[in-house]
Short mmCIF file of N, CA and C and ligand atoms in Angstrom, two decimals:
data_model
loop_
_atom_site.label_atom_id
_atom_site.label_comp_id
_atom_site.label_asym_id
_atom_site.label_seq_id
_atom_site.Cartn_x
_atom_site.Cartn_y
_atom_site.Cartn_z
N MET A 11 107.88 99.16 55.73
CA MET A 11 108.92 98.58 56.59
C MET A 11 108.30 97.69 57.67
N LYS A 12 109.02 96.62 58.03
CA LYS A 12 108.50 95.71 59.06
C LYS A 12 108.38 96.43 60.41
N PRO A 13 107.26 96.25 61.13
CA PRO A 13 107.17 96.90 62.44
C PRO A 13 108.21 96.34 63.41
N VAL A 14 108.79 97.20 64.22
CA VAL A 14 109.80 96.75 65.18
C VAL A 14 109.10 96.40 66.50
N ILE A 15 109.21 95.12 66.85
CA ILE A 15 108.59 94.64 68.09
C ILE A 15 109.67 94.44 69.14
N ALA A 16 109.39 94.88 70.37
CA ALA A 16 110.34 94.65 71.48
C ALA A 16 109.60 93.98 72.62
N ILE A 17 110.34 93.19 73.38
CA ILE A 17 109.75 92.66 74.62
C ILE A 17 110.43 93.35 75.80
N TYR A 18 109.66 93.54 76.85
CA TYR A 18 110.19 94.11 78.09
C TYR A 18 109.98 93.04 79.15
N PRO A 19 111.00 92.15 79.34
CA PRO A 19 110.83 91.04 80.27
C PRO A 19 111.15 91.43 81.71
N GLY A 20 110.52 90.74 82.65
CA GLY A 20 110.83 91.00 84.05
C GLY A 20 109.95 90.20 84.97
N SER A 21 110.19 90.39 86.28
CA SER A 21 109.40 89.70 87.30
C SER A 21 108.18 90.54 87.69
N PHE A 22 108.34 91.85 87.73
CA PHE A 22 107.24 92.79 88.02
C PHE A 22 106.46 92.39 89.28
N ASP A 23 107.18 92.17 90.37
CA ASP A 23 106.53 91.69 91.61
C ASP A 23 106.75 92.68 92.76
N PRO A 24 106.07 93.80 92.81
CA PRO A 24 105.00 94.25 91.91
C PRO A 24 105.55 95.20 90.85
N PRO A 25 104.72 95.55 89.84
CA PRO A 25 105.14 96.59 88.91
C PRO A 25 105.19 97.94 89.61
N THR A 26 106.17 98.76 89.24
CA THR A 26 106.39 100.05 89.93
C THR A 26 106.23 101.22 88.95
N ASN A 27 106.34 102.42 89.48
CA ASN A 27 106.32 103.60 88.62
C ASN A 27 107.54 103.64 87.71
N GLY A 28 108.63 103.03 88.16
CA GLY A 28 109.83 102.96 87.31
C GLY A 28 109.56 102.10 86.09
N HIS A 29 108.88 100.95 86.30
CA HIS A 29 108.50 100.10 85.16
C HIS A 29 107.61 100.88 84.19
N LEU A 30 106.64 101.59 84.78
CA LEU A 30 105.68 102.32 83.94
C LEU A 30 106.39 103.40 83.12
N ASP A 31 107.37 104.05 83.74
CA ASP A 31 108.14 105.08 83.05
C ASP A 31 108.87 104.46 81.85
N LEU A 32 109.42 103.27 82.06
CA LEU A 32 110.16 102.60 80.98
C LEU A 32 109.21 102.14 79.86
N ILE A 33 108.04 101.66 80.27
CA ILE A 33 107.04 101.24 79.28
C ILE A 33 106.65 102.44 78.42
N ASP A 34 106.45 103.58 79.07
CA ASP A 34 106.10 104.80 78.35
C ASP A 34 107.20 105.16 77.34
N ARG A 35 108.45 105.12 77.80
CA ARG A 35 109.56 105.46 76.90
C ARG A 35 109.67 104.44 75.76
N GLY A 36 109.55 103.15 76.11
CA GLY A 36 109.67 102.09 75.10
C GLY A 36 108.56 102.17 74.06
N SER A 37 107.37 102.52 74.51
CA SER A 37 106.22 102.57 73.59
C SER A 37 106.41 103.66 72.54
N LYS A 38 107.28 104.61 72.85
CA LYS A 38 107.50 105.71 71.90
C LYS A 38 108.54 105.37 70.83
N ILE A 39 109.41 104.40 71.12
CA ILE A 39 110.43 104.10 70.10
C ILE A 39 110.20 102.77 69.37
N PHE A 40 109.35 101.91 69.94
CA PHE A 40 109.06 100.65 69.24
C PHE A 40 107.64 100.69 68.68
N ASP A 41 107.44 99.95 67.60
CA ASP A 41 106.08 99.91 67.04
C ASP A 41 105.16 99.13 67.97
N GLU A 42 105.71 98.05 68.53
CA GLU A 42 104.92 97.26 69.49
C GLU A 42 105.81 96.87 70.65
N LEU A 43 105.26 96.97 71.85
CA LEU A 43 106.03 96.59 73.04
C LEU A 43 105.23 95.54 73.82
N ILE A 44 105.89 94.41 74.09
CA ILE A 44 105.22 93.35 74.85
C ILE A 44 105.85 93.28 76.24
N VAL A 45 105.08 93.57 77.24
CA VAL A 45 105.56 93.44 78.62
C VAL A 45 105.43 91.96 78.97
N ALA A 46 106.56 91.29 79.17
CA ALA A 46 106.56 89.83 79.32
C ALA A 46 106.93 89.44 80.75
N ILE A 47 105.96 88.88 81.46
CA ILE A 47 106.20 88.52 82.87
C ILE A 47 106.74 87.10 82.93
N LEU A 48 107.88 86.96 83.61
CA LEU A 48 108.49 85.63 83.73
C LEU A 48 107.72 84.78 84.71
N ARG A 49 107.38 83.57 84.25
CA ARG A 49 106.75 82.61 85.15
C ARG A 49 107.88 81.75 85.71
N ASN A 50 108.20 82.01 86.95
CA ASN A 50 109.36 81.32 87.54
C ASN A 50 108.92 80.49 88.72
N ALA A 51 108.86 79.18 88.50
CA ALA A 51 108.34 78.28 89.53
C ALA A 51 109.23 78.24 90.77
N GLU A 52 110.51 78.59 90.60
CA GLU A 52 111.43 78.48 91.75
C GLU A 52 111.21 79.57 92.80
N LYS A 53 110.85 80.77 92.31
CA LYS A 53 110.66 81.88 93.25
C LYS A 53 109.30 81.77 93.90
N SER A 54 109.17 82.34 95.11
CA SER A 54 107.81 82.42 95.65
C SER A 54 107.41 83.88 95.67
N PRO A 55 106.75 84.33 94.62
CA PRO A 55 106.44 85.75 94.49
C PRO A 55 105.37 86.21 95.47
N LEU A 56 105.35 87.50 95.74
CA LEU A 56 104.29 88.07 96.58
C LEU A 56 102.96 88.02 95.83
N PHE A 57 103.01 88.42 94.55
CA PHE A 57 101.81 88.41 93.73
C PHE A 57 101.85 87.25 92.75
N SER A 58 100.70 86.60 92.58
CA SER A 58 100.63 85.51 91.61
C SER A 58 100.82 86.08 90.21
N LEU A 59 101.07 85.18 89.28
CA LEU A 59 101.25 85.60 87.89
C LEU A 59 99.99 86.33 87.39
N ALA A 60 98.83 85.78 87.74
CA ALA A 60 97.56 86.38 87.29
C ALA A 60 97.40 87.78 87.88
N GLU A 61 97.79 87.95 89.15
CA GLU A 61 97.67 89.27 89.79
C GLU A 61 98.61 90.28 89.12
N ARG A 62 99.83 89.84 88.83
CA ARG A 62 100.79 90.75 88.20
C ARG A 62 100.33 91.11 86.79
N ARG A 63 99.80 90.13 86.11
CA ARG A 63 99.29 90.38 84.76
C ARG A 63 98.15 91.40 84.79
N HIS A 64 97.26 91.21 85.74
CA HIS A 64 96.12 92.09 85.87
C HIS A 64 96.58 93.53 86.16
N MET A 65 97.54 93.68 87.08
CA MET A 65 98.03 95.02 87.42
C MET A 65 98.69 95.68 86.21
N LEU A 66 99.49 94.89 85.47
CA LEU A 66 100.19 95.47 84.31
C LEU A 66 99.21 95.80 83.20
N GLU A 67 98.18 94.98 83.05
CA GLU A 67 97.18 95.27 82.01
C GLU A 67 96.47 96.58 82.33
N ASP A 68 96.18 96.76 83.60
CA ASP A 68 95.54 98.00 84.03
C ASP A 68 96.45 99.21 83.76
N MET A 69 97.74 99.06 84.12
CA MET A 69 98.69 100.16 83.96
C MET A 69 98.95 100.52 82.50
N THR A 70 98.90 99.49 81.62
CA THR A 70 99.28 99.75 80.22
C THR A 70 98.07 100.01 79.33
N GLU A 71 96.92 100.05 79.94
CA GLU A 71 95.68 100.26 79.18
C GLU A 71 95.72 101.51 78.27
N PRO A 72 96.32 102.62 78.75
CA PRO A 72 96.35 103.81 77.88
C PRO A 72 97.27 103.70 76.67
N PHE A 73 98.16 102.70 76.64
CA PHE A 73 99.12 102.61 75.52
C PHE A 73 98.58 101.67 74.45
N ARG A 74 98.35 102.21 73.27
CA ARG A 74 97.73 101.40 72.22
C ARG A 74 98.67 100.34 71.65
N ASN A 75 99.98 100.57 71.73
CA ASN A 75 100.92 99.60 71.13
C ASN A 75 101.63 98.74 72.19
N VAL A 76 101.03 98.65 73.37
CA VAL A 76 101.64 97.82 74.44
C VAL A 76 100.67 96.72 74.83
N ARG A 77 101.19 95.49 74.95
CA ARG A 77 100.36 94.42 75.49
C ARG A 77 101.17 93.62 76.51
N VAL A 78 100.44 92.84 77.30
CA VAL A 78 101.07 92.09 78.39
C VAL A 78 100.96 90.61 78.10
N ASP A 79 102.04 89.87 78.39
CA ASP A 79 102.02 88.42 78.18
C ASP A 79 102.87 87.78 79.29
N THR A 80 102.80 86.46 79.39
CA THR A 80 103.65 85.75 80.35
C THR A 80 104.48 84.73 79.58
N PHE A 81 105.60 84.34 80.19
CA PHE A 81 106.42 83.34 79.50
C PHE A 81 107.22 82.53 80.50
N GLU A 82 107.68 81.36 80.04
CA GLU A 82 108.65 80.62 80.85
C GLU A 82 109.76 80.15 79.93
N GLY A 83 110.88 79.76 80.53
CA GLY A 83 112.02 79.36 79.71
C GLY A 83 112.88 80.57 79.39
N LEU A 84 113.63 80.43 78.31
CA LEU A 84 114.58 81.50 77.96
C LEU A 84 113.87 82.72 77.37
N THR A 85 114.31 83.88 77.82
CA THR A 85 113.76 85.14 77.29
C THR A 85 113.95 85.23 75.78
N VAL A 86 115.14 84.83 75.31
CA VAL A 86 115.41 84.95 73.87
C VAL A 86 114.46 84.07 73.05
N ASP A 87 114.14 82.89 73.58
CA ASP A 87 113.21 82.00 72.85
C ASP A 87 111.83 82.63 72.77
N TYR A 88 111.42 83.21 73.89
CA TYR A 88 110.11 83.87 73.89
C TYR A 88 110.12 85.05 72.90
N ALA A 89 111.21 85.82 72.94
CA ALA A 89 111.30 87.01 72.07
C ALA A 89 111.17 86.61 70.60
N LEU A 90 111.88 85.55 70.22
CA LEU A 90 111.82 85.13 68.82
C LEU A 90 110.43 84.64 68.45
N LYS A 91 109.81 83.88 69.38
CA LYS A 91 108.46 83.37 69.13
C LYS A 91 107.48 84.54 68.96
N ALA A 92 107.73 85.62 69.70
CA ALA A 92 106.82 86.78 69.64
C ALA A 92 107.13 87.67 68.44
N GLY A 93 108.14 87.31 67.68
CA GLY A 93 108.49 88.11 66.49
C GLY A 93 109.25 89.38 66.84
N ALA A 94 109.84 89.40 68.05
CA ALA A 94 110.55 90.61 68.49
C ALA A 94 111.98 90.63 67.95
N SER A 95 112.49 91.86 67.78
CA SER A 95 113.89 91.98 67.38
C SER A 95 114.70 92.68 68.47
N ALA A 96 114.03 93.07 69.55
CA ALA A 96 114.76 93.74 70.63
C ALA A 96 114.21 93.35 72.00
N ILE A 97 115.12 93.42 72.97
CA ILE A 97 114.76 93.21 74.38
C ILE A 97 115.00 94.53 75.08
N LEU A 98 113.98 95.06 75.72
CA LEU A 98 114.13 96.32 76.43
C LEU A 98 114.42 96.04 77.90
N ARG A 99 115.44 96.72 78.44
CA ARG A 99 115.73 96.62 79.87
C ARG A 99 116.05 98.01 80.40
N GLY A 100 115.76 98.23 81.66
CA GLY A 100 116.04 99.51 82.28
C GLY A 100 117.33 99.46 83.08
N ILE A 101 118.07 100.55 83.05
CA ILE A 101 119.27 100.66 83.91
C ILE A 101 119.08 101.89 84.78
N ARG A 102 119.05 101.67 86.10
CA ARG A 102 118.81 102.79 87.00
C ARG A 102 120.11 103.41 87.47
N ALA A 103 121.08 102.56 87.76
CA ALA A 103 122.34 103.06 88.32
C ALA A 103 123.46 102.13 87.87
N ILE A 104 124.69 102.54 88.16
CA ILE A 104 125.85 101.74 87.78
C ILE A 104 125.73 100.32 88.32
N SER A 105 125.13 100.22 89.52
CA SER A 105 125.01 98.90 90.15
C SER A 105 124.19 97.92 89.30
N ASP A 106 123.28 98.43 88.48
CA ASP A 106 122.51 97.54 87.60
C ASP A 106 123.35 97.04 86.43
N TYR A 107 124.38 97.83 86.09
CA TYR A 107 125.05 97.64 84.82
C TYR A 107 125.68 96.27 84.64
N GLU A 108 126.37 95.79 85.70
CA GLU A 108 127.12 94.55 85.57
C GLU A 108 126.21 93.37 85.25
N TYR A 109 125.13 93.28 86.02
CA TYR A 109 124.16 92.19 85.83
C TYR A 109 123.50 92.30 84.46
N GLU A 110 123.14 93.52 84.09
CA GLU A 110 122.45 93.73 82.81
C GLU A 110 123.38 93.45 81.64
N LEU A 111 124.64 93.84 81.78
CA LEU A 111 125.61 93.58 80.71
C LEU A 111 125.79 92.07 80.52
N GLN A 112 125.93 91.36 81.65
CA GLN A 112 126.09 89.90 81.60
C GLN A 112 124.91 89.26 80.88
N MET A 113 123.71 89.69 81.28
CA MET A 113 122.51 89.11 80.66
C MET A 113 122.44 89.43 79.18
N ALA A 114 122.73 90.69 78.84
CA ALA A 114 122.64 91.10 77.44
C ALA A 114 123.64 90.31 76.59
N LEU A 115 124.84 90.10 77.13
CA LEU A 115 125.85 89.38 76.35
C LEU A 115 125.50 87.89 76.24
N MET A 116 124.94 87.34 77.33
CA MET A 116 124.51 85.94 77.26
C MET A 116 123.38 85.78 76.24
N ASN A 117 122.45 86.70 76.27
CA ASN A 117 121.34 86.65 75.31
C ASN A 117 121.85 86.81 73.88
N ARG A 118 122.87 87.65 73.72
CA ARG A 118 123.44 87.84 72.37
C ARG A 118 124.13 86.56 71.90
N LYS A 119 124.80 85.88 72.86
CA LYS A 119 125.48 84.61 72.53
C LYS A 119 124.44 83.58 72.08
N LEU A 120 123.30 83.57 72.80
CA LEU A 120 122.25 82.59 72.49
C LEU A 120 121.57 82.91 71.15
N HIS A 121 121.29 84.20 70.95
CA HIS A 121 120.60 84.61 69.71
C HIS A 121 121.15 85.95 69.24
N PRO A 122 122.23 85.92 68.43
CA PRO A 122 122.92 87.17 68.04
C PRO A 122 122.03 88.17 67.32
N GLU A 123 120.95 87.70 66.73
CA GLU A 123 120.11 88.63 65.95
C GLU A 123 119.20 89.49 66.83
N LEU A 124 119.12 89.15 68.14
CA LEU A 124 118.30 89.95 69.06
C LEU A 124 119.15 91.03 69.71
N GLU A 125 118.66 92.26 69.69
CA GLU A 125 119.42 93.37 70.27
C GLU A 125 118.82 93.72 71.64
N THR A 126 119.68 93.94 72.64
CA THR A 126 119.16 94.46 73.93
C THR A 126 119.27 95.97 73.90
N VAL A 127 118.19 96.62 74.23
CA VAL A 127 118.18 98.10 74.26
C VAL A 127 117.98 98.55 75.70
N PHE A 128 118.92 99.34 76.20
CA PHE A 128 118.81 99.84 77.57
C PHE A 128 118.24 101.25 77.57
N MET A 129 117.34 101.49 78.49
CA MET A 129 116.83 102.84 78.65
C MET A 129 116.89 103.21 80.13
N MET A 130 117.02 104.51 80.39
CA MET A 130 117.07 104.96 81.79
C MET A 130 115.73 105.54 82.18
N PRO A 131 115.20 105.11 83.32
CA PRO A 131 113.98 105.77 83.79
C PRO A 131 114.31 107.18 84.29
N ALA A 132 113.30 108.01 84.48
CA ALA A 132 113.52 109.35 85.04
C ALA A 132 114.24 109.23 86.38
N GLU A 133 115.08 110.23 86.68
CA GLU A 133 115.89 110.17 87.93
C GLU A 133 115.02 109.94 89.15
N LYS A 134 113.82 110.52 89.14
CA LYS A 134 112.98 110.41 90.35
C LYS A 134 112.57 108.96 90.63
N TYR A 135 112.77 108.08 89.65
CA TYR A 135 112.44 106.66 89.87
C TYR A 135 113.70 105.80 90.04
N SER A 136 114.88 106.44 90.04
CA SER A 136 116.11 105.66 89.93
C SER A 136 116.40 104.81 91.16
N TYR A 137 115.74 105.09 92.28
CA TYR A 137 116.00 104.28 93.48
C TYR A 137 114.90 103.24 93.73
N ILE A 138 113.92 103.20 92.86
CA ILE A 138 112.78 102.30 93.09
C ILE A 138 113.08 100.91 92.53
N SER A 139 112.84 99.90 93.36
CA SER A 139 112.90 98.52 92.87
C SER A 139 111.73 97.76 93.48
N SER A 140 111.30 96.71 92.79
CA SER A 140 110.19 95.90 93.31
C SER A 140 110.54 95.34 94.68
N ARG A 141 111.81 94.94 94.84
CA ARG A 141 112.22 94.34 96.12
C ARG A 141 112.06 95.33 97.27
N LEU A 142 112.50 96.56 97.06
CA LEU A 142 112.37 97.57 98.12
C LEU A 142 110.92 97.96 98.37
N VAL A 143 110.14 98.02 97.29
CA VAL A 143 108.71 98.33 97.45
C VAL A 143 108.06 97.25 98.32
N ARG A 144 108.37 96.00 98.03
CA ARG A 144 107.80 94.88 98.83
C ARG A 144 108.20 95.04 100.29
N GLU A 145 109.50 95.31 100.49
CA GLU A 145 110.02 95.39 101.86
C GLU A 145 109.33 96.54 102.63
N VAL A 146 109.28 97.70 102.00
CA VAL A 146 108.66 98.87 102.67
C VAL A 146 107.20 98.57 102.99
N ALA A 147 106.49 98.02 102.00
CA ALA A 147 105.05 97.73 102.20
C ALA A 147 104.87 96.67 103.28
N GLN A 148 105.72 95.65 103.26
CA GLN A 148 105.60 94.58 104.26
C GLN A 148 105.85 95.09 105.68
N LEU A 149 106.69 96.13 105.78
CA LEU A 149 107.00 96.67 107.11
C LEU A 149 106.12 97.86 107.47
N GLY A 150 105.09 98.09 106.69
CA GLY A 150 104.09 99.10 107.04
C GLY A 150 104.40 100.51 106.56
N GLY A 151 105.44 100.69 105.73
CA GLY A 151 105.76 102.03 105.22
C GLY A 151 104.89 102.40 104.03
N SER A 152 104.91 103.68 103.68
CA SER A 152 104.09 104.14 102.55
C SER A 152 104.83 103.93 101.23
N VAL A 153 104.10 103.42 100.26
CA VAL A 153 104.70 103.24 98.92
C VAL A 153 104.06 104.20 97.92
N ARG A 154 103.37 105.21 98.44
CA ARG A 154 102.79 106.23 97.57
C ARG A 154 103.91 106.88 96.75
N ASP A 155 103.67 107.19 95.53
CA ASP A 155 104.65 107.76 94.58
C ASP A 155 105.63 106.73 94.03
N LEU A 156 105.65 105.54 94.63
CA LEU A 156 106.59 104.53 94.14
C LEU A 156 105.91 103.59 93.16
N VAL A 157 104.61 103.40 93.37
CA VAL A 157 103.83 102.48 92.52
C VAL A 157 102.51 103.19 92.15
N PRO A 158 101.86 102.76 91.07
CA PRO A 158 100.55 103.34 90.75
C PRO A 158 99.56 103.09 91.90
N GLY A 159 98.55 103.97 92.02
CA GLY A 159 97.57 103.88 93.10
C GLY A 159 96.93 102.50 93.21
N MET A 160 96.66 101.90 92.06
CA MET A 160 96.00 100.58 92.07
C MET A 160 96.92 99.49 92.65
N VAL A 161 98.22 99.63 92.39
CA VAL A 161 99.18 98.65 92.94
C VAL A 161 99.31 98.87 94.46
N GLU A 162 99.28 100.14 94.86
CA GLU A 162 99.34 100.47 96.29
C GLU A 162 98.17 99.79 97.01
N GLN A 163 97.00 99.88 96.40
CA GLN A 163 95.79 99.27 96.96
C GLN A 163 95.93 97.74 97.06
N ARG A 164 96.45 97.14 95.98
CA ARG A 164 96.65 95.67 95.98
C ARG A 164 97.62 95.24 97.07
N LEU A 165 98.66 96.07 97.28
CA LEU A 165 99.65 95.75 98.33
C LEU A 165 98.98 95.80 99.70
N LYS A 166 98.13 96.81 99.88
CA LYS A 166 97.43 96.94 101.17
C LYS A 166 96.54 95.73 101.38
N GLU A 167 95.79 95.37 100.34
CA GLU A 167 94.88 94.23 100.45
C GLU A 167 95.64 92.96 100.82
N LYS A 168 96.82 92.81 100.22
CA LYS A 168 97.58 91.59 100.43
C LYS A 168 98.25 91.55 101.81
N LEU A 169 98.72 92.72 102.25
CA LEU A 169 99.58 92.71 103.43
C LEU A 169 98.90 93.15 104.72
N ASP A 170 97.76 93.84 104.60
CA ASP A 170 97.13 94.37 105.79
C ASP A 170 95.77 93.70 106.00
N PRO A 171 95.70 92.73 106.91
CA PRO A 171 94.44 92.01 107.11
C PRO A 171 93.30 92.94 107.53
N ALA A 172 93.63 94.04 108.28
CA ALA A 172 92.60 94.98 108.72
C ALA A 172 91.97 95.67 107.52
N PHE A 173 92.83 96.04 106.54
CA PHE A 173 92.33 96.69 105.32
C PHE A 173 91.38 95.75 104.58
N LYS A 174 91.76 94.48 104.56
CA LYS A 174 90.95 93.47 103.86
C LYS A 174 89.56 93.38 104.52
N LEU A 175 89.59 93.34 105.86
CA LEU A 175 88.33 93.23 106.61
C LEU A 175 87.43 94.44 106.38
N GLU A 176 88.07 95.65 106.47
CA GLU A 176 87.31 96.89 106.30
C GLU A 176 86.62 96.97 104.96
N HIS A 177 87.30 96.43 103.93
CA HIS A 177 86.77 96.55 102.58
C HIS A 177 86.03 95.29 102.12
N ALA A 178 85.90 94.34 103.02
CA ALA A 178 85.20 93.11 102.65
C ALA A 178 83.71 93.39 102.56
N ARG A 179 83.02 92.60 101.75
CA ARG A 179 81.56 92.77 101.63
C ARG A 179 80.92 92.37 102.96
N PRO A 180 79.85 93.06 103.39
CA PRO A 180 79.21 92.67 104.65
C PRO A 180 78.63 91.27 104.54
N PRO A 181 78.65 90.52 105.65
CA PRO A 181 78.15 89.14 105.58
C PRO A 181 76.66 89.11 105.28
N ARG A 182 76.21 88.11 104.57
CA ARG A 182 74.78 88.01 104.26
C ARG A 182 74.07 87.40 105.46
N ILE A 183 73.11 88.16 105.98
CA ILE A 183 72.41 87.72 107.19
C ILE A 183 71.16 86.93 106.78
N GLY A 184 70.84 85.94 107.57
CA GLY A 184 69.61 85.20 107.33
C GLY A 184 69.76 84.03 106.41
N LYS A 185 70.99 83.76 105.98
CA LYS A 185 71.20 82.60 105.10
C LYS A 185 72.20 81.68 105.76
N ARG A 186 71.93 80.43 105.72
CA ARG A 186 72.92 79.51 106.29
C ARG A 186 74.05 79.30 105.31
N ALA A 187 75.29 79.21 105.87
CA ALA A 187 76.43 79.01 104.99
C ALA A 187 76.40 77.60 104.42
O1 LIG B 206 112.74 91.83 86.71
P1 LIG B 206 113.95 90.94 86.74
O2 LIG B 206 113.76 89.89 87.83
O3 LIG B 206 115.23 91.70 86.86
O4 LIG B 206 113.97 90.16 85.33
C1 LIG B 206 114.97 89.21 85.06
C2 LIG B 206 114.66 88.43 83.77
C3 LIG B 206 113.25 87.88 83.79
C4 LIG B 206 114.78 89.37 82.58
C5 LIG B 206 115.71 87.30 83.64
O5 LIG B 206 115.78 86.59 84.83
C6 LIG B 206 115.43 86.35 82.51
O6 LIG B 206 115.58 86.70 81.35
N1 LIG B 206 114.98 85.11 82.85
C7 LIG B 206 114.53 84.12 81.91
C8 LIG B 206 115.53 82.97 81.80
C9 LIG B 206 116.66 83.34 80.88
O7 LIG B 206 116.47 83.68 79.74
N2 LIG B 206 117.89 83.29 81.42
C10 LIG B 206 119.07 83.69 80.74
C11 LIG B 206 119.19 85.19 80.76
S1 LIG B 206 120.83 85.65 80.46
#
């Protein structure tokens, strides 16, 4: 039988424990799962595309059937190019439903052969969003338990200049710049 490939598209700015939970669940029902980061020139993301890709590659390293890619343009076009037959999306609460339904139906209109599959993350992640993680981190709150440790570190490096200084390599003495 043909392997079932799914894409998991999103902004992932930054990737959270909720995303990781969904990747874990998706990896168990699809033969191959491609985490597809949208390259959106209009938005000004906190993390560059390369940074987000690097974080997701690190997070998905333990999953043998998951890989990370980037795309621009329509999600459905990317999905078809990648040989996928499904789009995976997470629904945390009723508030997500309207937007997700609209997107799923629009994607179906564009390419009826692609199926959107919704999965729910564990309840303990149901309140986590990248936007809130950014906001909490930017205002100095703790994001422990909301994102993987490596993402927490990247957020600190990006947002806390003191952290950057503390962890910077010592200057080389005796050499002219
Ligand atoms: O993580 P996000 O920001 O909720 O992901 C939204 C995403 C990337 C899935 C959505 O914006 C998208 O599919 N964008 C690509 C452009 C596109 O296909 N638009 C029509 C979707 S109905």
